[in-house]
PDB file of C-alpha atoms in Angstrom:
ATOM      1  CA  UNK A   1     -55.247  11.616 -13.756  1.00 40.00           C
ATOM      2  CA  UNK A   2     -51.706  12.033 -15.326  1.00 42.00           C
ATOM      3  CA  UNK A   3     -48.846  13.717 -13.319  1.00 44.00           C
ATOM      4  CA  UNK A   4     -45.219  13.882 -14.667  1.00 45.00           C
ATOM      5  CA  UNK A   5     -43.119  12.701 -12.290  1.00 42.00           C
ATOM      6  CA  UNK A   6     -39.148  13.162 -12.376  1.00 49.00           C
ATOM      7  CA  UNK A   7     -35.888  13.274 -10.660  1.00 51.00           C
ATOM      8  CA  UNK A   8     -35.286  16.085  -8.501  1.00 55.00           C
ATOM      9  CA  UNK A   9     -32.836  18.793  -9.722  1.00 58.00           C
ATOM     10  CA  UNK A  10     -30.338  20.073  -7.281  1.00 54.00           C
ATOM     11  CA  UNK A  11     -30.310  23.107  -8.873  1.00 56.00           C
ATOM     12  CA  UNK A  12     -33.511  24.239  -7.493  1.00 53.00           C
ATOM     13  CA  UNK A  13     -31.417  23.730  -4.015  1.00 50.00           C
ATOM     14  CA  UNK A  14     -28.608  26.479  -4.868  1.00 54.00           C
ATOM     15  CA  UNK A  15     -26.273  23.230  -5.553  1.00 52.00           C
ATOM     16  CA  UNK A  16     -24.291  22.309  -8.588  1.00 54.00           C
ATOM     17  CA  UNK A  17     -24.944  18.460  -7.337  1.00 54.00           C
ATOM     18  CA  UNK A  18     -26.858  16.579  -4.597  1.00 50.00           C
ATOM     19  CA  UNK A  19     -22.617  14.955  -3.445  1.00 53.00           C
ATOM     20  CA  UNK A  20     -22.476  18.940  -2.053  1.00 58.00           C
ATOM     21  CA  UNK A  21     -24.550  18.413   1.009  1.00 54.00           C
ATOM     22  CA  UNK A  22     -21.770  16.155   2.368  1.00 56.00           C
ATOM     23  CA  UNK A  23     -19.363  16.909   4.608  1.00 60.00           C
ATOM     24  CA  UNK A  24     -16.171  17.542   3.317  1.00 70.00           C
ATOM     25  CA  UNK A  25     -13.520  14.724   4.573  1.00 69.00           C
ATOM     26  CA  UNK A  26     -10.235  15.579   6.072  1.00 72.00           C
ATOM     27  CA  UNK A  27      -6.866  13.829   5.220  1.00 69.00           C
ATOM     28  CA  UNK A  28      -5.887  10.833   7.601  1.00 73.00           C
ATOM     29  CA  UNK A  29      -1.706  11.387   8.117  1.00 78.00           C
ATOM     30  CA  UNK A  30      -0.536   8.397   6.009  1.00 79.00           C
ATOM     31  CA  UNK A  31      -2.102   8.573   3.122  1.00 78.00           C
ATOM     32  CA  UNK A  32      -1.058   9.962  -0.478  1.00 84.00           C
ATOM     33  CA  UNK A  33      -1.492  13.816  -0.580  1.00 87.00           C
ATOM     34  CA  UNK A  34      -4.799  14.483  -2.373  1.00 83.00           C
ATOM     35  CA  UNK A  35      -5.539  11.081  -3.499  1.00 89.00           C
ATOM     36  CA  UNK A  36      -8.652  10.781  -1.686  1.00 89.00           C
ATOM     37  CA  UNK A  37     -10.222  14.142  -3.811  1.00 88.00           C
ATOM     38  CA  UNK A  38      -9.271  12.272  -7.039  1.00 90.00           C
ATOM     39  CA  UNK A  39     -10.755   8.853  -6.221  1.00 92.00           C
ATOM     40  CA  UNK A  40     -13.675  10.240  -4.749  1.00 89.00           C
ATOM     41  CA  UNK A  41     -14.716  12.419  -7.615  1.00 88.00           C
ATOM     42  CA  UNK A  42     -14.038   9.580 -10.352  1.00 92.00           C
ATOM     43  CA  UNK A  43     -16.065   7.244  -8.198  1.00 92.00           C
ATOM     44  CA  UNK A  44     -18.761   9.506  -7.626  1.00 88.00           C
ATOM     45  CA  UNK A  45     -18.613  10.512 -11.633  1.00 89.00           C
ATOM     46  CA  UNK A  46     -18.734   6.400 -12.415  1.00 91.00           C
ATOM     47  CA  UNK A  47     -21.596   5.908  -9.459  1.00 91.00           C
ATOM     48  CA  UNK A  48     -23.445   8.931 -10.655  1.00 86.00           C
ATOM     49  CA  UNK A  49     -26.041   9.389  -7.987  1.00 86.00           C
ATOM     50  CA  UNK A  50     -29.266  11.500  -8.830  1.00 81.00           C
ATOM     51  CA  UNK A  51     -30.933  12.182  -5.496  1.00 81.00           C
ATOM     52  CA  UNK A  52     -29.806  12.975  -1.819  1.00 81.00           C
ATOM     53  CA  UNK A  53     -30.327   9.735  -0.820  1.00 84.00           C
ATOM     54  CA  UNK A  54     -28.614   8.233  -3.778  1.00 87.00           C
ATOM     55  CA  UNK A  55     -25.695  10.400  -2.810  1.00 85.00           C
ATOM     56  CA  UNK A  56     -25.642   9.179   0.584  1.00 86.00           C
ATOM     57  CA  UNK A  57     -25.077   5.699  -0.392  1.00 91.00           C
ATOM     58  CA  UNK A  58     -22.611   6.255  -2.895  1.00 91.00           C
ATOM     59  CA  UNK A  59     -20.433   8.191  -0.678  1.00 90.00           C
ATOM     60  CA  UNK A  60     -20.433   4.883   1.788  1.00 92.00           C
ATOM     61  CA  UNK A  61     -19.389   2.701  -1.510  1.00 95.00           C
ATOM     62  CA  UNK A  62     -16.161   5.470  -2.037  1.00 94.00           C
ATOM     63  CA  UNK A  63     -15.065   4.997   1.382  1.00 93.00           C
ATOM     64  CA  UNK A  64     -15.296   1.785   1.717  1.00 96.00           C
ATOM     65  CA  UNK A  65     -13.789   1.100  -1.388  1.00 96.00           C
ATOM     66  CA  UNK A  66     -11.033   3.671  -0.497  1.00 95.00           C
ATOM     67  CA  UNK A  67     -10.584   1.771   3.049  1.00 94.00           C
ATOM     68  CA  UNK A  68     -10.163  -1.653   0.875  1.00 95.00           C
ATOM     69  CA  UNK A  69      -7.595   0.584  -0.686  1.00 93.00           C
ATOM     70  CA  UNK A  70      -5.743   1.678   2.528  1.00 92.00           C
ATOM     71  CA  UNK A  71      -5.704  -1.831   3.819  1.00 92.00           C
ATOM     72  CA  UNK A  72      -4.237  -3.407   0.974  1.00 92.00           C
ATOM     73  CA  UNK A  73      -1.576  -0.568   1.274  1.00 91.00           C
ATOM     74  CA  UNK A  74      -1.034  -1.302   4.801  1.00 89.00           C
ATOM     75  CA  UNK A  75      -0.408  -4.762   3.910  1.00 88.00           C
ATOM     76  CA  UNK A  76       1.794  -4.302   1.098  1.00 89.00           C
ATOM     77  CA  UNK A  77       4.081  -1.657   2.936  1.00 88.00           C
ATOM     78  CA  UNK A  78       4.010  -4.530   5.847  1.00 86.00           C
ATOM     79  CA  UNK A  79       5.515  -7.168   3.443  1.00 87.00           C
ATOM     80  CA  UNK A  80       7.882  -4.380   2.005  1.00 89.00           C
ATOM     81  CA  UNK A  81       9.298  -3.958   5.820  1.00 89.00           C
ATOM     82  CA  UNK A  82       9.994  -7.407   5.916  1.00 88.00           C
ATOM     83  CA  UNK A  83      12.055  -8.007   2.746  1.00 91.00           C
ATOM     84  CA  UNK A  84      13.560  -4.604   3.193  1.00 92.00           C
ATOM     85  CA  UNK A  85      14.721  -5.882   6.501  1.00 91.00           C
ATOM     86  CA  UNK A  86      16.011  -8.913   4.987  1.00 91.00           C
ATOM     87  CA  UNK A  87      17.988  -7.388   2.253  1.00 94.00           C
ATOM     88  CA  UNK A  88      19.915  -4.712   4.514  1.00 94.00           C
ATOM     89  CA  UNK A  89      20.610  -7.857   6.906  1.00 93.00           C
ATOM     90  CA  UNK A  90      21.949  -9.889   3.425  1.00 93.00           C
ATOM     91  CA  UNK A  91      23.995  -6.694   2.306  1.00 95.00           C
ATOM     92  CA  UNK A  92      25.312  -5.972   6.509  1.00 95.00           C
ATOM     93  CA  UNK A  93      26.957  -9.459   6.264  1.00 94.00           C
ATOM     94  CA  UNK A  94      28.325  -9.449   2.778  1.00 94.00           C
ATOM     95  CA  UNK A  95      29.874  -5.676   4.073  1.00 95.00           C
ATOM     96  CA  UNK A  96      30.937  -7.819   6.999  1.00 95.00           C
ATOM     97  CA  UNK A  97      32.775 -10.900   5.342  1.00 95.00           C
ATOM     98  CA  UNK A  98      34.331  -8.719   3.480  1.00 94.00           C
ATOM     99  CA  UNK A  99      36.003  -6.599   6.497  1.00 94.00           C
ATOM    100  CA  UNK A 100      36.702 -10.102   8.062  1.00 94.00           C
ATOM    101  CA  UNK A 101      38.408 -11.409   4.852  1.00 94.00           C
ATOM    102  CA  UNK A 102      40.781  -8.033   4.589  1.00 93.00           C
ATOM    103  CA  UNK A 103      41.378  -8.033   8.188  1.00 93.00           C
ATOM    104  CA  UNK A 104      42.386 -11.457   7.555  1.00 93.00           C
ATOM    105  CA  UNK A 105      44.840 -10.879   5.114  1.00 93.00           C
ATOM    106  CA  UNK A 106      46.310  -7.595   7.145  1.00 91.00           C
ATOM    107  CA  UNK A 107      46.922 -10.219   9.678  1.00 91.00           C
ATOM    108  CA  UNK A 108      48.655 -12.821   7.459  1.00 91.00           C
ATOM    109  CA  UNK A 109      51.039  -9.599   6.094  1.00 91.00           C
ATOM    110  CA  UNK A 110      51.957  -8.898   9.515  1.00 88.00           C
ATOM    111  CA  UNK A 111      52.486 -12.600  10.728  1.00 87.00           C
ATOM    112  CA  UNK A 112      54.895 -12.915   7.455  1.00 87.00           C
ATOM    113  CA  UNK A 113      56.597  -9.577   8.076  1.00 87.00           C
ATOM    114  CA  UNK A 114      57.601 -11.004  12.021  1.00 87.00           C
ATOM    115  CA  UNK A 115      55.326  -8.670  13.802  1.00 83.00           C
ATOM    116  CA  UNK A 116      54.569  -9.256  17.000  1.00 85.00           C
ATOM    117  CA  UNK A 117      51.098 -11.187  17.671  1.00 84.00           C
ATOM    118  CA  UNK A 118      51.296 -10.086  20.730  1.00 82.00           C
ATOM    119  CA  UNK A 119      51.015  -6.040  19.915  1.00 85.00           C
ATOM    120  CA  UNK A 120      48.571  -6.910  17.005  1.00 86.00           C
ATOM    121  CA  UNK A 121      46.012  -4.276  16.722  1.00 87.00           C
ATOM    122  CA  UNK A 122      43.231  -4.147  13.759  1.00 87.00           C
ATOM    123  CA  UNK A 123      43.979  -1.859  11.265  1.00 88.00           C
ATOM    124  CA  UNK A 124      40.605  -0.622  10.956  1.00 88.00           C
ATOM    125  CA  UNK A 125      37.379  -1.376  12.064  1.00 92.00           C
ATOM    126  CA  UNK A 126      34.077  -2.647  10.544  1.00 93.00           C
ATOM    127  CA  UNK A 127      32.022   0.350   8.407  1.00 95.00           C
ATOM    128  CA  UNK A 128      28.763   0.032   9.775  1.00 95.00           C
ATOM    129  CA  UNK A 129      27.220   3.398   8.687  1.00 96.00           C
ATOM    130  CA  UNK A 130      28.335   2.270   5.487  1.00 96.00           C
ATOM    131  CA  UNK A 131      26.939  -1.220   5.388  1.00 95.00           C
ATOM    132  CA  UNK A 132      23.436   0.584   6.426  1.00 96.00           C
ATOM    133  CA  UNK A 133      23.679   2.938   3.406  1.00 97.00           C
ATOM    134  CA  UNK A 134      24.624   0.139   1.394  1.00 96.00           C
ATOM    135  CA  UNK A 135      21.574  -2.070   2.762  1.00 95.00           C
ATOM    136  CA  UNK A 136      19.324   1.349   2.128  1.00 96.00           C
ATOM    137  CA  UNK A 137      20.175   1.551  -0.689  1.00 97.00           C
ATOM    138  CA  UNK A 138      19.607  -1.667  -2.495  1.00 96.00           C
ATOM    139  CA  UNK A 139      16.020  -1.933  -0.863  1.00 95.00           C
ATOM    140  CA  UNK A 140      15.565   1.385  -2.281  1.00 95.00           C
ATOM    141  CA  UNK A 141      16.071   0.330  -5.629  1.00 96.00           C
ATOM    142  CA  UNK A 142      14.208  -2.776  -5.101  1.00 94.00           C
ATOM    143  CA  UNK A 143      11.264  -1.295  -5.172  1.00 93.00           C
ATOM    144  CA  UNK A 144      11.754   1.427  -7.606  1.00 94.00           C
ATOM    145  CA  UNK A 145       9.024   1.845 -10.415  1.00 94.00           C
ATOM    146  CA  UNK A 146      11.656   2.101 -12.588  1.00 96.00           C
ATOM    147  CA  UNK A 147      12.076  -1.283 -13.970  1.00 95.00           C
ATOM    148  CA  UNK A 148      15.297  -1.060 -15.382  1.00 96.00           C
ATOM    149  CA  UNK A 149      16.447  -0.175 -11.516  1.00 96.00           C
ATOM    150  CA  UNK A 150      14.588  -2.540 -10.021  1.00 95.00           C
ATOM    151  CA  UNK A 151      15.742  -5.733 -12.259  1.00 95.00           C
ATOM    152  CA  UNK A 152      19.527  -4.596 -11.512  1.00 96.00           C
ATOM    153  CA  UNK A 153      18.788  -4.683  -8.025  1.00 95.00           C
ATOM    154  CA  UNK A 154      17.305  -8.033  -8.164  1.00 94.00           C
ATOM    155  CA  UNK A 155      20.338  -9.038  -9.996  1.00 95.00           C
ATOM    156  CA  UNK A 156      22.447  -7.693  -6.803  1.00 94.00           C
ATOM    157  CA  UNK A 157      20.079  -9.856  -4.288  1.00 94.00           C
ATOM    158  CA  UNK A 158      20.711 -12.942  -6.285  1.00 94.00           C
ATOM    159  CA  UNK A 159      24.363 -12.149  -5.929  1.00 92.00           C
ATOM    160  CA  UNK A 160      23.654 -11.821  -2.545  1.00 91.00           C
ATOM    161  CA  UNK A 161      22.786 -15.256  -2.436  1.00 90.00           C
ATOM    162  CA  UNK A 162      18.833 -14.654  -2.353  1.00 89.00           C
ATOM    163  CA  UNK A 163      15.917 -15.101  -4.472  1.00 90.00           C
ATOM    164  CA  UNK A 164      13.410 -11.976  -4.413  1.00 88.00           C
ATOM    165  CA  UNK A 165      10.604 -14.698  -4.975  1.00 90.00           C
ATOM    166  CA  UNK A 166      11.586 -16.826  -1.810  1.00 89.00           C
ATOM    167  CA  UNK A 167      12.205 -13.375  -0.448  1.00 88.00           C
ATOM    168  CA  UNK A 168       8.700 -12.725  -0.281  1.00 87.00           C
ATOM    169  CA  UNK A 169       7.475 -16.077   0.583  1.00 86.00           C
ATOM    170  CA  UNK A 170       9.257 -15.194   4.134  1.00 82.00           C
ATOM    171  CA  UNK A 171       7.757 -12.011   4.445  1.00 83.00           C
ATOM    172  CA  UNK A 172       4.647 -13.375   4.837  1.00 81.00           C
ATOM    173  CA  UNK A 173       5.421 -16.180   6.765  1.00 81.00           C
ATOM    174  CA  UNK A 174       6.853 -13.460   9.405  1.00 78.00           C
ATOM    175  CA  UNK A 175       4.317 -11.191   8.806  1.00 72.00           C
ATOM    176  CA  UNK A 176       1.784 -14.118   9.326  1.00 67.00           C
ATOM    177  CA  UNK A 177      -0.757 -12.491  12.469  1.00 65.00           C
ATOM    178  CA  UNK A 178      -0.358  -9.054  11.038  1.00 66.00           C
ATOM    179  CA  UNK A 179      -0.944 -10.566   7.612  1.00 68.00           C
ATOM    180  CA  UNK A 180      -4.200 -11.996   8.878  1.00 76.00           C
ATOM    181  CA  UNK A 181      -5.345  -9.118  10.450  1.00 85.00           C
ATOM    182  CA  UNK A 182      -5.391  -6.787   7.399  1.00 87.00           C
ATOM    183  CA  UNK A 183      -6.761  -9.644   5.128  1.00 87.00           C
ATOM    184  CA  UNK A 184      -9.927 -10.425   7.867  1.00 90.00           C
ATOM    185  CA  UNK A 185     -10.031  -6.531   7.291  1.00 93.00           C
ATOM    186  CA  UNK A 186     -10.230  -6.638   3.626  1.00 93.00           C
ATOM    187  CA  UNK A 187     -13.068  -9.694   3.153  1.00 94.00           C
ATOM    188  CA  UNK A 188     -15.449  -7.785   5.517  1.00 96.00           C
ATOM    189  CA  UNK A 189     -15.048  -4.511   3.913  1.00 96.00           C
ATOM    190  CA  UNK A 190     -15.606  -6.947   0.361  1.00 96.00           C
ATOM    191  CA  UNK A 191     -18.431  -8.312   2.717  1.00 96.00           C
ATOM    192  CA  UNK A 192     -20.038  -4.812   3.139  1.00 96.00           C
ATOM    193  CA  UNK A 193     -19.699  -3.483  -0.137  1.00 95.00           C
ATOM    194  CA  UNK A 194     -21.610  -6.064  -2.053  1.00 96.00           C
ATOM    195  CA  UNK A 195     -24.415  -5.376   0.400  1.00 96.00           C
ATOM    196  CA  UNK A 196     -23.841  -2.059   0.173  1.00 96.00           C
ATOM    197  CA  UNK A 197     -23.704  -1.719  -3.863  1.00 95.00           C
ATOM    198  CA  UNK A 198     -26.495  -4.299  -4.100  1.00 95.00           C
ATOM    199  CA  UNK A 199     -28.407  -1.843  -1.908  1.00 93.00           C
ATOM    200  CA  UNK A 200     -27.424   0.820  -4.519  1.00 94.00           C
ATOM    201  CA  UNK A 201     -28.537  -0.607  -7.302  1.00 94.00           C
ATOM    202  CA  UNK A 202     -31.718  -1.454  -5.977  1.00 93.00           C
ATOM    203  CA  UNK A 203     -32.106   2.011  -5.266  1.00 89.00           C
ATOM    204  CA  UNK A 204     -31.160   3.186  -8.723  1.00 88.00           C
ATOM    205  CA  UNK A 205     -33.649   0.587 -10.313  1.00 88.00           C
ATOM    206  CA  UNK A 206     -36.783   2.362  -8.201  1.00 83.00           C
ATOM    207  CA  UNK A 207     -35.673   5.854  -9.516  1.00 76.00           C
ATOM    208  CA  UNK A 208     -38.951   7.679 -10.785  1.00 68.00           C
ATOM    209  CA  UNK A 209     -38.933   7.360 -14.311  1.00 58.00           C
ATOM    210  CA  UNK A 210     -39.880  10.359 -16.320  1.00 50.00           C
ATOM    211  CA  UNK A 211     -43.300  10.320 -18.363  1.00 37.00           C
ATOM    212  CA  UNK A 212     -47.273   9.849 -17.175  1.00 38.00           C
ATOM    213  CA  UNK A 213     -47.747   8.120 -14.461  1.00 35.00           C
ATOM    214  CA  UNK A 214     -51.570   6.992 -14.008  1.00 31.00           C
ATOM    215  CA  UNK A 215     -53.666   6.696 -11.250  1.00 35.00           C
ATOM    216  CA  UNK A 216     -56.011   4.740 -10.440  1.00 30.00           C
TER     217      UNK A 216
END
């Protein structure tokens, strides 16, 4: 006896695709505005499931693969903390040496002038708002995607008497346990998604294929 046997079509369920019986997912604070809609639907378009069940198991590849995304954000934002701190720390005490150097020569005027040391008082005082902006600032444009802005500000941090690569190396010596933590994070989630995809696949490869099927 021959029967034709073939994939189900969502249509007969009022749905333009099997991916609509899932719940919808709801932005997690943190996270780029409407990202997750875009890499979910390119996914799903690349995974192209063909039955509920297929549909299922592709939506745990997305999120897992967007997780493995959010983690090596985390991570990366960590390490940008780090050297951000370092730089506005670099820029506070070039701000700083300067001051001390013209405060220095204000005092060296008014020692050769016969002032008083006695009734010395500094002049002014050390800009600290504008050693933050400063510091701000050049992380800013550290990181910009520009790359024209960011090689000028490496230039500056040179100046500054640092290297961006060394830089880095220290962010993730200090970022070391946190560091670990997102990277234990990331080779499980690797972990889970080759058994997860392999699971997939194995799945696609026992789709019904269309034609007679015979039996016996």
């Amino acid at each position: 006896m021959a029967n034709e046997i073939s994939l189900p079509d969502p249509k007969r369920f009022n749905l333009a695709s099997f991916a609509e019986l899932l719940a919808a997912r709801d932005p997690i604070p943190g996270e780029d505005p409407g990202s997750f809609d875009g890499f979910h639907e390119g996914l799903m378009r690349s995974l192209s499931p063909a039955t509920p069940y297929e549909c299922v198991i592709a939506e745990n590849l997305v999120v897992i693969e967007w997780e493995l995304f959010q983690q090596r954000r985390m991570r990366d934002n960590c390490l940008r903390k780090v050297v951000r701190g370092a730089i506005k720390h670099a820029v506070r005490a070039q701000h700083l040496n300067a001051h001390d150097a013209a405060l220095d020569a204000e005092w060296e005027r008014y020692v050769a002038g016969g002032g008083d040391e006695d009734a010395w008082e500094e002049p002014f005082e050390f800009d600290e708002a504008a050693a933050e902006e400063a510091g701000d600032e050049l992380a800013t444009r550290a990181v910009s995607r520009d790359r024209s802005i960011q090689e000028a500000a490496y230039a500056e941090i040179t100046e500054l008497g640092l290297e961006p690569i060394e830089l880095l190396g220290e962010a993730y010596r200090k970022y070391n346990g946190s560091h670990r933590t997102h990277d234990e994070k990331i080779q499980e989630l690797e972990r889970r998604r080759r058994e997860v995809k392999r699971d997939y696949d194995a799945l696609q490869k026992a789709r019904p294929i269309e034609g007679e099927v015979i039996e016996g």
